[in-house]
mmCIF file of N, CA and C in Angstrom:
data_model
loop_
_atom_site.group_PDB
_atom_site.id
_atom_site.type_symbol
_atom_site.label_atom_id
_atom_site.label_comp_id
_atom_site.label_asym_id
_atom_site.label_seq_id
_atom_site.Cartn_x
_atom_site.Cartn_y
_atom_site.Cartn_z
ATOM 1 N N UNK M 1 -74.081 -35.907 -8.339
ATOM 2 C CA UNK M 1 -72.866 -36.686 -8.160
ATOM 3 C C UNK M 1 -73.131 -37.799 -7.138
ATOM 4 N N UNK M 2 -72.366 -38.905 -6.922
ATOM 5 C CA UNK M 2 -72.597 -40.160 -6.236
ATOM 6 C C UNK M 2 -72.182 -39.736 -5.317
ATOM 7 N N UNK M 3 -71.951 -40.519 -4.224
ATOM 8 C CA UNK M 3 -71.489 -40.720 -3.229
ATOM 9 C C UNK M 3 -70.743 -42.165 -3.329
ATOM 10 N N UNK M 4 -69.174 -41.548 -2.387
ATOM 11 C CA UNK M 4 -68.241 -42.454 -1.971
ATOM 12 C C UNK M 4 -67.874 -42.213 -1.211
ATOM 13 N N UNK M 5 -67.430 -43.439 -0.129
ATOM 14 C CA UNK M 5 -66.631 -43.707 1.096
ATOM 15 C C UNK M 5 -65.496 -43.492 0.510
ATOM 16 N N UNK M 6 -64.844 -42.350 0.842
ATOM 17 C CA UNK M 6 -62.910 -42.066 0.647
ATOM 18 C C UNK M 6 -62.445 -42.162 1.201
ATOM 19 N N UNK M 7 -62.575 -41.965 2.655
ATOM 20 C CA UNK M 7 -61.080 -42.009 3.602
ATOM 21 C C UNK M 7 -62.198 -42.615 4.888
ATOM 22 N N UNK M 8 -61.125 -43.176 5.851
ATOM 23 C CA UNK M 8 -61.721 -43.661 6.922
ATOM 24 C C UNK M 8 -60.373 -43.559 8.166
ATOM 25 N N UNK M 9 -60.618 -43.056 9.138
ATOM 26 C CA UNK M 9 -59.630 -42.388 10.128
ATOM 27 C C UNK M 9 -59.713 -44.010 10.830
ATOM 28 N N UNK M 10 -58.263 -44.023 11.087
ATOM 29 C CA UNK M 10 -57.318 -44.927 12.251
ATOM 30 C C UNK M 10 -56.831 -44.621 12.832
ATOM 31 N N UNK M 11 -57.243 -44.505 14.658
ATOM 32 C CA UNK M 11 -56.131 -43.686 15.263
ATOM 33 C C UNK M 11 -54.800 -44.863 15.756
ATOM 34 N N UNK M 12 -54.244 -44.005 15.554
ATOM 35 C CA UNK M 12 -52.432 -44.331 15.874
ATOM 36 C C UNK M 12 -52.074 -43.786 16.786
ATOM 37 N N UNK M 13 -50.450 -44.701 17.408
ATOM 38 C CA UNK M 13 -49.932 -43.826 18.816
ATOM 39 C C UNK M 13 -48.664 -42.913 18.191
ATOM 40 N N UNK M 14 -48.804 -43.373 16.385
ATOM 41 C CA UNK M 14 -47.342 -42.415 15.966
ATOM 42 C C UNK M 14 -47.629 -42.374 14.341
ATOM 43 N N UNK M 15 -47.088 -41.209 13.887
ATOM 44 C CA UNK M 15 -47.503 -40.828 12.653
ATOM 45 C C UNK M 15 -46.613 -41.867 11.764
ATOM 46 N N UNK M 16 -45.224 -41.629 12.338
ATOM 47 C CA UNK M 16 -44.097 -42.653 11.398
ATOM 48 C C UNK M 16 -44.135 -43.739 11.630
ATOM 49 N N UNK M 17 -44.151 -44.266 12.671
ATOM 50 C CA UNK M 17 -44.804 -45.933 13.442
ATOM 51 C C UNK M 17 -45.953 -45.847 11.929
ATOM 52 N N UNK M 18 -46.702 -45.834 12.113
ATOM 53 C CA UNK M 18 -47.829 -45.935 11.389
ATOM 54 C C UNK M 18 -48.043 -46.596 9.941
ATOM 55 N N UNK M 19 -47.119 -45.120 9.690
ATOM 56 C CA UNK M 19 -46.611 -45.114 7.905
ATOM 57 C C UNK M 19 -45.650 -46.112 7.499
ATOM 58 N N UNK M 20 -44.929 -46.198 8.292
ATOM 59 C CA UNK M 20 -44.123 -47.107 7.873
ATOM 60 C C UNK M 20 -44.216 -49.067 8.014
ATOM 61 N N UNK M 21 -45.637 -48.737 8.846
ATOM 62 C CA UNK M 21 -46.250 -50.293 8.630
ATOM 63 C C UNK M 21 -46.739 -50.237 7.311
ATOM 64 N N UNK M 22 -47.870 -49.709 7.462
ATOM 65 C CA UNK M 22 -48.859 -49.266 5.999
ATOM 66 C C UNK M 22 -47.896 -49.310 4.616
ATOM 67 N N UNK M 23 -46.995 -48.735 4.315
ATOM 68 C CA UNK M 23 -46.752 -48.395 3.274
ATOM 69 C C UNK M 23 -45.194 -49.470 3.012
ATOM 70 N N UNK M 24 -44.639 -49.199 3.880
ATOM 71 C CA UNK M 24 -43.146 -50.328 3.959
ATOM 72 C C UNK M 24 -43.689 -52.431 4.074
ATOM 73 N N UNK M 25 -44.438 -51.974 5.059
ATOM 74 C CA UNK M 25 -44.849 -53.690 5.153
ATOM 75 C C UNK M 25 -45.981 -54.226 4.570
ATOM 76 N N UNK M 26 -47.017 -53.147 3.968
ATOM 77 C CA UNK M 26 -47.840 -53.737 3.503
ATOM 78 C C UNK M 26 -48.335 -53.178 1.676
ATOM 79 N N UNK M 27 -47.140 -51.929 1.729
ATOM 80 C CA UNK M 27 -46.919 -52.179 0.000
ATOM 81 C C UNK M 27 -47.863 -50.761 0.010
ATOM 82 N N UNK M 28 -48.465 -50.168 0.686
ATOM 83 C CA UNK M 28 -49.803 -49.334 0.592
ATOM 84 C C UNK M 28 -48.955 -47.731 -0.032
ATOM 85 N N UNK M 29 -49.399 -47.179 -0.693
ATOM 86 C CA UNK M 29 -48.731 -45.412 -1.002
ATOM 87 C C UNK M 29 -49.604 -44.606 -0.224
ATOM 88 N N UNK M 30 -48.235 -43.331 -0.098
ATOM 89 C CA UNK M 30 -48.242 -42.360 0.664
ATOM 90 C C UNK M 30 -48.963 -41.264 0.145
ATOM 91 N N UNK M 31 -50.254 -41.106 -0.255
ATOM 92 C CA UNK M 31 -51.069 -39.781 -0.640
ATOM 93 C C UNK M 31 -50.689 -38.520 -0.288
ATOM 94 N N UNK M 32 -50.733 -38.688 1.100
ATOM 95 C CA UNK M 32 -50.290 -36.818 2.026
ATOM 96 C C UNK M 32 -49.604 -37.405 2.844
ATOM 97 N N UNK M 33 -48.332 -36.596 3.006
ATOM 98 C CA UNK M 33 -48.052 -36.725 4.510
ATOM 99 C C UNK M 33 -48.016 -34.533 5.028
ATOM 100 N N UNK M 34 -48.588 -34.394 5.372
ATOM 101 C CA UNK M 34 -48.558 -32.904 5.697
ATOM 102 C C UNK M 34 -48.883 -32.313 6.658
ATOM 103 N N UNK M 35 -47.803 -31.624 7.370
ATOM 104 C CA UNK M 35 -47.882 -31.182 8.344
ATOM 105 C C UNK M 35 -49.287 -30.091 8.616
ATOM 106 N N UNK M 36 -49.946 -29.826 9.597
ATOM 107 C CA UNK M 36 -50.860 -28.430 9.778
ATOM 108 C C UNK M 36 -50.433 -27.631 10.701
ATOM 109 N N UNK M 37 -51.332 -26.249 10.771
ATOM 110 C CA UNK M 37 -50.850 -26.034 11.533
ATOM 111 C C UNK M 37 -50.947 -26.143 13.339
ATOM 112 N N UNK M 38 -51.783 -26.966 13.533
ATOM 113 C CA UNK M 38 -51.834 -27.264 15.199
ATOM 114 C C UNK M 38 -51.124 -28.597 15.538
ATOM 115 N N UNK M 39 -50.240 -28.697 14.606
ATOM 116 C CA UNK M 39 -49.093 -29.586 15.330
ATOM 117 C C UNK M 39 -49.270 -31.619 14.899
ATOM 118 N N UNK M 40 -50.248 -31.287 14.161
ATOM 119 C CA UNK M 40 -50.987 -32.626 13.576
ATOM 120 C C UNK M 40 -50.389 -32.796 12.498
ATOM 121 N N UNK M 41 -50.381 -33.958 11.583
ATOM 122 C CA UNK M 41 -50.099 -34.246 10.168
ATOM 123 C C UNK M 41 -51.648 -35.283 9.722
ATOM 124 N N UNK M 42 -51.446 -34.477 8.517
ATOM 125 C CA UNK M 42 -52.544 -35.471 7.578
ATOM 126 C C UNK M 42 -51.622 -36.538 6.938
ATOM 127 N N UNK M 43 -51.809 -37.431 7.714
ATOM 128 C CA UNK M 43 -51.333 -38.644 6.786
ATOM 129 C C UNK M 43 -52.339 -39.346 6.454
ATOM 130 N N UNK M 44 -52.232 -39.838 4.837
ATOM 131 C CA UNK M 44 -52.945 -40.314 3.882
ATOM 132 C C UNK M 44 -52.532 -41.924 2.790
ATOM 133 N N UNK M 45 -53.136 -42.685 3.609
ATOM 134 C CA UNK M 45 -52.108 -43.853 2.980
ATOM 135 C C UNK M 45 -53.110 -45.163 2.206
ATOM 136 N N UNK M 46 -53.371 -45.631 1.340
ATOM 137 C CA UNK M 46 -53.837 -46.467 -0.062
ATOM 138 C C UNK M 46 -53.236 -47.648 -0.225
ATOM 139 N N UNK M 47 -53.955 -49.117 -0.195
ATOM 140 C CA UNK M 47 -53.644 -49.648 -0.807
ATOM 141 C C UNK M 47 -52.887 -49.512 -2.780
ATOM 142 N N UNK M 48 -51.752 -49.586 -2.658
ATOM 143 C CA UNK M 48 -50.791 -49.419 -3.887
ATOM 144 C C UNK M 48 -51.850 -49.538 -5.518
ATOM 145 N N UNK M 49 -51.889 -48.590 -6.349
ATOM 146 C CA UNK M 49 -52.668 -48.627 -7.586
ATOM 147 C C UNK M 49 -54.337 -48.794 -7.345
ATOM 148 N N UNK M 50 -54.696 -48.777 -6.247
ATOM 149 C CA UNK M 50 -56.093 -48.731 -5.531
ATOM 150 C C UNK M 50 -57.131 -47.581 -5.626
ATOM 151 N N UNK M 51 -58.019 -47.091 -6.139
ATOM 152 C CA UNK M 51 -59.232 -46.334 -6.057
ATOM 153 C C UNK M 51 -59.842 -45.841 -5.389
ATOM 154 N N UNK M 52 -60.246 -47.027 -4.345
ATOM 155 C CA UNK M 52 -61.204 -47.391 -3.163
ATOM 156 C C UNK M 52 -60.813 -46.389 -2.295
ATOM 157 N N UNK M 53 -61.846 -46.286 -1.496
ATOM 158 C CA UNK M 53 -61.037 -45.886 -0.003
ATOM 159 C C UNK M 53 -59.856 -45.630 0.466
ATOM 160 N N UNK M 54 -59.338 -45.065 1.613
ATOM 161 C CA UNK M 54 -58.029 -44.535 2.106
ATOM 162 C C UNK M 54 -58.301 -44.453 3.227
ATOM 163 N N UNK M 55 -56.797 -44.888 4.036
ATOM 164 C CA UNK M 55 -57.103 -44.738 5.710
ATOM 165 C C UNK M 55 -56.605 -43.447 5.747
ATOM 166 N N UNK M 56 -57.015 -42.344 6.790
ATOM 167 C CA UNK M 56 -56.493 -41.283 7.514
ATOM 168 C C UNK M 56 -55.584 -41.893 9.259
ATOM 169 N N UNK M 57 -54.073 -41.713 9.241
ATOM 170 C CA UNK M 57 -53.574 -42.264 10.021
ATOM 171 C C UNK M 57 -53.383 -41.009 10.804
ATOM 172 N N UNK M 58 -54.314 -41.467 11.872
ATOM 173 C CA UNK M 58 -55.242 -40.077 12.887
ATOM 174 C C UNK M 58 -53.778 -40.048 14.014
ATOM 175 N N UNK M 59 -53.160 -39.660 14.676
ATOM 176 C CA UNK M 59 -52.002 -39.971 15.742
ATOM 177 C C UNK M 59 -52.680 -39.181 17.022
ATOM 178 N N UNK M 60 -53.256 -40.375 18.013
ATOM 179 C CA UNK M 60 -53.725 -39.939 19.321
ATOM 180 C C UNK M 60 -53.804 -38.879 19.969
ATOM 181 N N UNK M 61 -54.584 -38.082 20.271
ATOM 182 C CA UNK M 61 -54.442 -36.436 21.090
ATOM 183 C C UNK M 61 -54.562 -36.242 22.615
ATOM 184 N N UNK M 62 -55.570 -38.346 23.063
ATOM 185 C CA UNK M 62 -55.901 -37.714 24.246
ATOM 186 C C UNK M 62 -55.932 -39.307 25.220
ATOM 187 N N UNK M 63 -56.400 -39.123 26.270
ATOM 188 C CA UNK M 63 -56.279 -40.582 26.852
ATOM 189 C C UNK M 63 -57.540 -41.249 26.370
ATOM 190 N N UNK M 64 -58.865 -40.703 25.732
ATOM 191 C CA UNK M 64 -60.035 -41.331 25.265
ATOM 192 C C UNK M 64 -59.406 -41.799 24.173
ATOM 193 N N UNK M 65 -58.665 -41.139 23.006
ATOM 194 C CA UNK M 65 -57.831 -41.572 21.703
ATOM 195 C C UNK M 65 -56.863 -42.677 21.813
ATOM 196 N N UNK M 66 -56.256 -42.127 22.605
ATOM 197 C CA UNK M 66 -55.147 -43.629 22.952
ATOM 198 C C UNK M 66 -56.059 -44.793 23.143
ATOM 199 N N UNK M 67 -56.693 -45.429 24.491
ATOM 200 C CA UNK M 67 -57.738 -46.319 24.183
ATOM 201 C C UNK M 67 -58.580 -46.817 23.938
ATOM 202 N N UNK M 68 -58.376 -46.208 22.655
ATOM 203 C CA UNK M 68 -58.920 -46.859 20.883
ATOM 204 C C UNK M 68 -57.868 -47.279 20.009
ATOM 205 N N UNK M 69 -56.789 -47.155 20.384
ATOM 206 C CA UNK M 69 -55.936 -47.690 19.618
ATOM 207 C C UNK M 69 -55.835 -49.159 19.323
ATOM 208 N N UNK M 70 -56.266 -50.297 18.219
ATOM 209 C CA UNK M 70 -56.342 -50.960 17.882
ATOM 210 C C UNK M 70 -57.799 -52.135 18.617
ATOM 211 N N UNK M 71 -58.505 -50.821 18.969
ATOM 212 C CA UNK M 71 -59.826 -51.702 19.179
ATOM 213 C C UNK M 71 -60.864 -51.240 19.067
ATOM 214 N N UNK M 72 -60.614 -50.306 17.790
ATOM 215 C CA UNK M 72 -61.807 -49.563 16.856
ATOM 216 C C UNK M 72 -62.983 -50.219 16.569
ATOM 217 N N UNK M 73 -63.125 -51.628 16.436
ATOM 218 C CA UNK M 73 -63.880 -52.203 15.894
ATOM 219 C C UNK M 73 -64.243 -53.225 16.331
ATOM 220 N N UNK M 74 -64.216 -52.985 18.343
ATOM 221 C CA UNK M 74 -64.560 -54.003 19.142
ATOM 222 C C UNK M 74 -64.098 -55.471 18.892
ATOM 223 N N UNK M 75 -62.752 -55.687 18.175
ATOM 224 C CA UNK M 75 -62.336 -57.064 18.373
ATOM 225 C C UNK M 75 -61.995 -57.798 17.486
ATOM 226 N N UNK M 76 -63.388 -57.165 16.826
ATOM 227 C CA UNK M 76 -64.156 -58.134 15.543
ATOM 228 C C UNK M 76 -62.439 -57.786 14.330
ATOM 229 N N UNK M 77 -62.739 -58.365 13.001
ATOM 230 C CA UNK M 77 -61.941 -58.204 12.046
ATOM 231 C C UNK M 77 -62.710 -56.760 11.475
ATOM 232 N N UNK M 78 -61.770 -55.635 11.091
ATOM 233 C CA UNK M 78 -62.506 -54.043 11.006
ATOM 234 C C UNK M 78 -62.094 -53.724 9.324
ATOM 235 N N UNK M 79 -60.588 -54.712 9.113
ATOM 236 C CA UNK M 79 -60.397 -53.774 7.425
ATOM 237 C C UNK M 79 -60.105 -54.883 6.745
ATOM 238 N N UNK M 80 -60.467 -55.308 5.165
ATOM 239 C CA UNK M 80 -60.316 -56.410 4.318
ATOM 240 C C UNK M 80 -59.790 -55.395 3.347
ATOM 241 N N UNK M 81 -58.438 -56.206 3.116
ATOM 242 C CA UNK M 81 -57.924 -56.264 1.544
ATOM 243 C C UNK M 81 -57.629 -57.054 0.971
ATOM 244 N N UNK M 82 -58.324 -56.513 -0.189
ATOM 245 C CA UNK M 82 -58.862 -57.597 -1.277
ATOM 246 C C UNK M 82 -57.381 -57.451 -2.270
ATOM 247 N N UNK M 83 -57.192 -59.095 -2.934
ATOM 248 C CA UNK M 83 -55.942 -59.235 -3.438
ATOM 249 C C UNK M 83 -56.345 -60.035 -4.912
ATOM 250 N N UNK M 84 -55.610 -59.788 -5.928
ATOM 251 C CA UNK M 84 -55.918 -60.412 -7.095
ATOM 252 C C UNK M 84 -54.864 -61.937 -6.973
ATOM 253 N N UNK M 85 -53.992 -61.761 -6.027
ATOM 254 C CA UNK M 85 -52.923 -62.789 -5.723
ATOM 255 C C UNK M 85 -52.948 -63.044 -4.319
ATOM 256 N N UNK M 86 -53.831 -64.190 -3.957
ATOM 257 C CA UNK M 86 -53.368 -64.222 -2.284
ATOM 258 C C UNK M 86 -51.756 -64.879 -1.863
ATOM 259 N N UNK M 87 -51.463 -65.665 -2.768
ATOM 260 C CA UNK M 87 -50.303 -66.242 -2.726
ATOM 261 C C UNK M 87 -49.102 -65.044 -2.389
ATOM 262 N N UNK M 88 -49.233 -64.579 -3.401
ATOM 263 C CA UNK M 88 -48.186 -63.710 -3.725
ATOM 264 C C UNK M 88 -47.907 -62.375 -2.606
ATOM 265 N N UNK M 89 -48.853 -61.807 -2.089
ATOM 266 C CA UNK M 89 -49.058 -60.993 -1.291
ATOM 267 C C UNK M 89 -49.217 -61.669 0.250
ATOM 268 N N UNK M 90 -49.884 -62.523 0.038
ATOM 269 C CA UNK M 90 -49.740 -63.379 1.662
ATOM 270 C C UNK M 90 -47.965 -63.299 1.726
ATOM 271 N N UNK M 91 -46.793 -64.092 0.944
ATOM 272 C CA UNK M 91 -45.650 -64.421 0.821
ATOM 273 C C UNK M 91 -45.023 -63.183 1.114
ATOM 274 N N UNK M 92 -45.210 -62.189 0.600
ATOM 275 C CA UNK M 92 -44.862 -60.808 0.836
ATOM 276 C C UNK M 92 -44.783 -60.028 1.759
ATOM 277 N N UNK M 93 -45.768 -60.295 2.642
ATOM 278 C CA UNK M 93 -46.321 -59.337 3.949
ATOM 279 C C UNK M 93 -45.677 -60.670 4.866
ATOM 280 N N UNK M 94 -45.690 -61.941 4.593
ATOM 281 C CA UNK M 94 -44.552 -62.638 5.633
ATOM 282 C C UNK M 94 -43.392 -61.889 5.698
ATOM 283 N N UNK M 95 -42.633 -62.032 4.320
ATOM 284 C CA UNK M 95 -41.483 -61.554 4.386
ATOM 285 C C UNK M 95 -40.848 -60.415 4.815
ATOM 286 N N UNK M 96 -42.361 -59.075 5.213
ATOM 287 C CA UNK M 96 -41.671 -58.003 5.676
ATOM 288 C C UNK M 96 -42.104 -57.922 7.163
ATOM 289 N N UNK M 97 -42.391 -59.046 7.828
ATOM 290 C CA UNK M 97 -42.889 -58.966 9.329
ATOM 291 C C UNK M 97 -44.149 -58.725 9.663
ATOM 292 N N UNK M 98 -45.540 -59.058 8.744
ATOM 293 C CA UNK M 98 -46.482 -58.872 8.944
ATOM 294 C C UNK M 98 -47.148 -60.374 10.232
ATOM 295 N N UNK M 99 -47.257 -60.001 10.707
ATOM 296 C CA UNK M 99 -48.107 -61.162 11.434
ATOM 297 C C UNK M 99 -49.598 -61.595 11.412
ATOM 298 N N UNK M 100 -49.942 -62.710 11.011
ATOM 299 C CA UNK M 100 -51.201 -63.641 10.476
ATOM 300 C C UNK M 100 -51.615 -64.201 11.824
ATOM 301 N N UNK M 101 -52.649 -64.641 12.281
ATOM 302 C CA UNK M 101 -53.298 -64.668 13.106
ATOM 303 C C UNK M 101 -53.978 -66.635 13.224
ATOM 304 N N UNK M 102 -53.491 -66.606 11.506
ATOM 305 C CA UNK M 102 -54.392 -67.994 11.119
ATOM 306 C C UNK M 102 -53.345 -68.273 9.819
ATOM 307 N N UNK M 103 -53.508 -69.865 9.549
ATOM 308 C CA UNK M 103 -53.224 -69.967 7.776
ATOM 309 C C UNK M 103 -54.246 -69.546 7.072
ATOM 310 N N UNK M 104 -53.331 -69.595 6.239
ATOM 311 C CA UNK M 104 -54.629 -69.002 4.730
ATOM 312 C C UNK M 104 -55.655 -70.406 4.815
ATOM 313 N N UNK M 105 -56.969 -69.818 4.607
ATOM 314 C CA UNK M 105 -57.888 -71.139 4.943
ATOM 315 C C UNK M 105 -58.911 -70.637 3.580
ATOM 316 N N UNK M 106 -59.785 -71.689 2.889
ATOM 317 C CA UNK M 106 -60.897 -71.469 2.061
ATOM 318 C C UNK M 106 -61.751 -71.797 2.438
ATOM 319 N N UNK M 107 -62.466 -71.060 1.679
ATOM 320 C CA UNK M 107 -63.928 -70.135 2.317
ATOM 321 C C UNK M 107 -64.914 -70.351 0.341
ATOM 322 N N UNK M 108 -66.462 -70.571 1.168
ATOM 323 C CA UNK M 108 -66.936 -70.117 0.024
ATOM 324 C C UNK M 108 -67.022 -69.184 -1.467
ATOM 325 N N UNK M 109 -66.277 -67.827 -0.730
ATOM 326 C CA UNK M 109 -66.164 -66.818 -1.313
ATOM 327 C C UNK M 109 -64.688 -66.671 -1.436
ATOM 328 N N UNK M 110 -63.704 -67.377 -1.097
ATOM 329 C CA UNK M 110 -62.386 -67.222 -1.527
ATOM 330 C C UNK M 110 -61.070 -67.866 -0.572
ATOM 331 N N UNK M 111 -60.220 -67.186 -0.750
ATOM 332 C CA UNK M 111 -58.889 -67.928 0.301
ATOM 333 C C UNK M 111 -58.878 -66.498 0.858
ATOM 334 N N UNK M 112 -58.760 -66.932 2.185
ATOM 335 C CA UNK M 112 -58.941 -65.854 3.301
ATOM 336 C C UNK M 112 -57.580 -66.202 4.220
ATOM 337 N N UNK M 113 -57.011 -64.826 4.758
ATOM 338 C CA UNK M 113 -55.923 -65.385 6.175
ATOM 339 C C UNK M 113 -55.825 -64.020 6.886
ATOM 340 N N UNK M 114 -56.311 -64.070 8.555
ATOM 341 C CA UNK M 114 -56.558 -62.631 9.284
ATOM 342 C C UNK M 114 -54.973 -62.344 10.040
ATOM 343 N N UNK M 115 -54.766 -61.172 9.447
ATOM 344 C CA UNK M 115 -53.763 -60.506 10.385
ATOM 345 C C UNK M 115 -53.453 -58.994 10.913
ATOM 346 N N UNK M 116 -52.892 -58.974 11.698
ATOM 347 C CA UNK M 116 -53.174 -57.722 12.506
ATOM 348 C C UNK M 116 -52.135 -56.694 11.991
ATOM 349 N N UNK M 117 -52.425 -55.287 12.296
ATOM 350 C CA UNK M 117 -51.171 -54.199 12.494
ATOM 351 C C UNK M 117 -50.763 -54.041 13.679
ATOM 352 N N UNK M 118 -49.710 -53.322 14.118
ATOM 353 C CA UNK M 118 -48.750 -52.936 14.733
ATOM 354 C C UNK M 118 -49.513 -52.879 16.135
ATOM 355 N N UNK M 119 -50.840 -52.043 15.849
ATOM 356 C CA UNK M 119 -51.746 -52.343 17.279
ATOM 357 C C UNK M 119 -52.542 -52.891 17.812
ATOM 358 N N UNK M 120 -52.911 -54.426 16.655
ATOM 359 C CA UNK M 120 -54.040 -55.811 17.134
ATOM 360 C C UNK M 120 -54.881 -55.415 16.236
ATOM 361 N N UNK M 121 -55.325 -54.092 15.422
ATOM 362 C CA UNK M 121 -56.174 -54.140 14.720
ATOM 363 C C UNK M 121 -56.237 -54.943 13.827
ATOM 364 N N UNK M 122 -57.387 -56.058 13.118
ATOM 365 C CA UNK M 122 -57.579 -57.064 12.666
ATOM 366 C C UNK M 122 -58.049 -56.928 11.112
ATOM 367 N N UNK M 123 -57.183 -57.650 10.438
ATOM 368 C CA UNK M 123 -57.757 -57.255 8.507
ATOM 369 C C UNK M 123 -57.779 -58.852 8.571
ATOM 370 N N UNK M 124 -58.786 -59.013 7.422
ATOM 371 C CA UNK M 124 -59.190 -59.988 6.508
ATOM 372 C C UNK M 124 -57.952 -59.724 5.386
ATOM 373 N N UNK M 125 -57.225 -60.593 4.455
ATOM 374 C CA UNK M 125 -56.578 -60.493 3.345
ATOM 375 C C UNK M 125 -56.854 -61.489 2.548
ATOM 376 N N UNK M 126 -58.093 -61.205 1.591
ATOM 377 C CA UNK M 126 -58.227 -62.048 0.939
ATOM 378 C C UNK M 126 -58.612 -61.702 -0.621
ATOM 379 N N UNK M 127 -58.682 -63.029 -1.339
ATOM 380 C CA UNK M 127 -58.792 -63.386 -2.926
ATOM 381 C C UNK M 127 -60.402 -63.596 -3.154
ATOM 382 N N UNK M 128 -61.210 -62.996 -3.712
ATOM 383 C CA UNK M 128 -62.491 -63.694 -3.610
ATOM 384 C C UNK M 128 -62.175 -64.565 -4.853
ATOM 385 N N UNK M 129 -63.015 -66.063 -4.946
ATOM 386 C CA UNK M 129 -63.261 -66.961 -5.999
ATOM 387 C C UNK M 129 -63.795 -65.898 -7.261
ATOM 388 N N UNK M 130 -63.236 -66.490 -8.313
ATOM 389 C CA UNK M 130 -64.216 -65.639 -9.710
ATOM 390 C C UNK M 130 -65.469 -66.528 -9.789
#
């Protein structure tokens, strides 16, 4: 059997904070939300009709966890989603309070525009050229 990257952990300072960026502002579905039993929830959240990968929305346990919260990836831009419509989805994630960092700008490889979640963490949202 192959190998695939499925899930990739984000820690968060709140399970519902979280979810309700992911999935309310940026359109993404709710895989798991399930409680365990040491007081944790597996939350499990997908870009909408998506395959790929899945974030695990990890919710902080400790003061090393907390600051990592939105600087997982030293700064840099850490998650790209890829869009068959940048228009349409750029327009969208305005409209539900997403904040962009830049205009949509073109690029060799497509129309690109970086914006953050709830805690500075930094996505690429872009269209690659066919």
């Amino acid at each position: 059997m192959p190998q695939s990257l499925f899930l990739v952990a984000l820690v968060v300072d709140d399970y519902d904070r979280a979810k309700a960026f992911y999935c309310d502002c940026l359109g993404f579905d709710c895989l798991h939300d399930e409680a365990q039993p040491t007081g944790k929830r597996w939350v499990v959240v997908r870009p909408k009709g998506a395959e790929g990968a899945a974030l695990l929305l990890a919710q902080a346990a400790d003061d090393s966890q907390r600051a990592a919260i939105g600087n997982q990836t030293g700064g840099r831009v850490g998650f790209f989603l890829k869009t068959d419509n940048f228009a349409r989805d750029h327009a969208a994630m305005l409209a539900k309070g997403v904040k962009f960092r830049e205009e949509p700008r073109q690029e060799a490889y497509g129309t690109v525009a970086v914006f953050a979640d709830p805690y500075g963490n930094t996505w690429d949202l872009i269209q690659h050229s066919s």
